[in-house]
Amino acid sequence: MNLTLGETVNFSKREGERAIMIYKLEPTVGMIRTRAYIGQHLQLYCSAMGKIYLAYDKNSDYLDEYWASHQDVIHKLTHNTITELGEMRKELEDISRKQYAMDKEENELGVVCLACPIFDFRGSVDYSVSVSMSVYKLQELGIQFFLKEIAQTARDISFELGYFPSDS
């Protein structure tokens, strides 16, 4: 995926109330590098992979619990960061419907990230894969160019973990 898209590929695991970056591969060409690093703890509210975990949490009360217990942490990193619960609820509904999340310059201006869920054999989402790129690259090539590859990679890994979507 890194070679096909020419952008940074990230892989994270959910650990409680955070996402942990467990893999990152920078492109061999180009100038854009992200600040993320392997072992980094990512907040759920302001990263594409974090929003995947919030959207697919099986506990229907989790968002309210998370929001209440993280008020000291939830703040605007850029003017695009979502800090209102109602707005986040709408964002997560959209993520569940579309099956991908986007960090719209919410961590760093000029950088966007697209993430897809990875399902295990129980249908739980404990992993996510994403691609980070410049906002200009996304505008130039379009979201579908990136999503096609990210979604296929997420599906392939999900199937390897024993996940088979139900037809209902």
XYZ file of C-alpha atoms in Angstrom:
168
model
C 0.000 0.000 0.000
C 2.896 2.341 0.785
C 4.394 1.805 -2.674
C 1.041 1.966 -4.467
C -0.071 5.212 -2.829
C 3.317 6.780 -2.143
C 2.184 8.016 1.270
C 2.680 7.168 4.948
C 0.912 3.976 6.077
C -0.075 3.603 9.744
C -1.382 0.619 11.691
C -2.747 0.895 15.217
C -4.203 -1.247 17.969
C -6.812 -0.067 20.401
C -5.659 -0.193 23.998
C -8.485 0.917 26.254
C -9.086 4.624 25.803
C -6.253 5.180 23.332
C -4.895 3.915 20.074
C -1.282 2.779 19.957
C 0.694 3.175 16.750
C 2.217 -0.259 16.173
C 3.460 0.214 12.603
C 4.366 3.147 10.409
C 5.988 3.197 6.994
C 7.021 6.493 5.436
C 7.222 6.879 1.652
C 10.655 6.613 0.072
C 10.003 9.644 -2.125
C 8.382 12.979 -1.413
C 8.860 15.558 1.275
C 5.906 15.048 3.642
C 6.701 13.264 6.908
C 4.296 12.993 9.831
C 5.041 13.468 13.530
C 3.545 10.075 14.438
C 5.884 7.354 15.678
C 5.686 3.665 16.600
C 4.584 3.307 20.219
C 2.804 6.660 20.215
C -0.467 6.826 22.134
C -3.113 8.550 20.015
C -6.190 10.223 21.454
C -9.406 8.757 20.080
C -11.242 12.052 19.518
C -8.820 13.712 17.098
C -7.304 10.993 14.915
C -8.833 9.037 12.054
C -7.890 5.704 13.615
C -9.154 6.861 17.010
C -12.502 7.850 15.535
C -12.726 4.371 13.978
C -12.482 2.889 17.483
C -15.111 5.271 18.837
C -17.482 4.569 15.938
C -17.200 0.788 16.207
C -17.202 0.402 20.000
C -19.837 -2.193 20.902
C -20.766 -0.388 24.142
C -23.478 2.087 23.125
C -22.669 4.292 26.151
C -18.930 4.397 25.490
C -18.839 7.748 23.684
C -20.638 9.507 26.551
C -18.346 7.824 29.108
C -15.229 8.679 27.106
C -16.298 12.290 26.587
C -17.110 12.799 30.285
C -13.846 11.251 31.505
C -11.624 13.079 28.987
C -12.805 16.679 29.317
C -9.356 17.681 30.590
C -7.778 16.241 27.416
C -10.303 17.159 24.718
C -9.232 20.468 23.208
C -8.686 21.979 19.786
C -5.306 21.095 18.309
C -6.278 23.006 15.150
C -9.398 24.942 14.191
C -10.765 21.683 12.663
C -10.553 19.510 15.802
C -13.981 18.308 16.974
C -14.501 19.166 20.645
C -18.301 19.168 20.920
C -20.033 15.896 21.805
C -22.995 16.455 19.464
C -20.707 17.127 16.525
C -18.648 14.019 17.344
C -21.797 11.897 17.556
C -22.724 12.990 13.997
C -19.171 12.325 12.814
C -19.224 8.778 14.236
C -22.599 8.011 12.648
C -21.133 9.121 9.325
C -18.060 6.928 9.884
C -20.207 3.869 10.642
C -22.259 4.462 7.513
C -19.307 5.111 5.179
C -16.942 2.613 6.862
C -13.991 4.985 6.950
C -12.828 7.900 9.076
C -10.969 11.033 8.176
C -8.765 13.341 10.196
C -9.458 16.618 8.403
C -6.357 18.513 9.534
C -7.488 17.929 13.131
C -4.012 17.140 14.476
C -1.788 19.072 12.124
C -2.640 21.696 9.518
C -1.836 20.551 5.997
C -2.027 16.836 6.896
C -5.083 14.603 6.475
C -5.511 10.943 7.312
C -7.948 8.299 6.050
C -8.562 5.172 8.159
C -10.579 1.976 7.802
C -11.599 -0.541 10.463
C -10.100 -4.008 10.712
C -12.584 -6.558 12.039
C -11.666 -9.728 13.909
C -13.566 -13.040 13.838
C -16.094 -11.700 16.387
C -16.758 -8.562 14.360
C -14.887 -6.395 16.875
C -12.599 -3.582 15.770
C -9.328 -3.628 17.705
C -7.099 -2.582 14.789
C -7.162 0.107 12.141
C -5.094 0.939 9.080
C -4.647 4.453 7.743
C -2.787 6.570 5.247
C -1.552 10.081 6.033
C -0.957 12.614 3.276
C -0.913 16.299 2.533
C -4.264 17.953 2.013
C -3.002 19.005 -1.412
C -2.295 15.399 -2.441
C -5.816 14.401 -1.383
C -7.301 17.268 -3.390
C -5.164 16.378 -6.413
C -5.920 12.636 -6.523
C -9.300 12.475 -4.771
C -10.505 10.525 -1.773
C -11.545 7.441 -3.771
C -8.001 6.967 -5.093
C -6.811 6.412 -1.517
C -9.919 4.770 -0.047
C -9.992 1.985 -2.604
C -6.554 0.776 -1.513
C -7.027 1.373 2.231
C -10.426 -0.357 2.327
C -9.113 -3.357 0.374
C -6.143 -3.695 2.719
C -8.460 -3.507 5.753
C -10.754 -6.158 4.214
C -7.813 -8.448 3.445
C -6.484 -8.219 7.006
C -9.998 -8.692 8.433
C -10.451 -11.888 6.417
C -7.049 -13.129 7.637
C -8.314 -12.573 11.197
C -11.341 -14.761 10.472
C -13.904 -12.051 9.806
C -16.675 -12.761 7.343
C -19.384 -10.094 7.037
C -22.938 -11.248 7.532
C -25.387 -10.813 4.675
C -28.083 -9.381 6.940
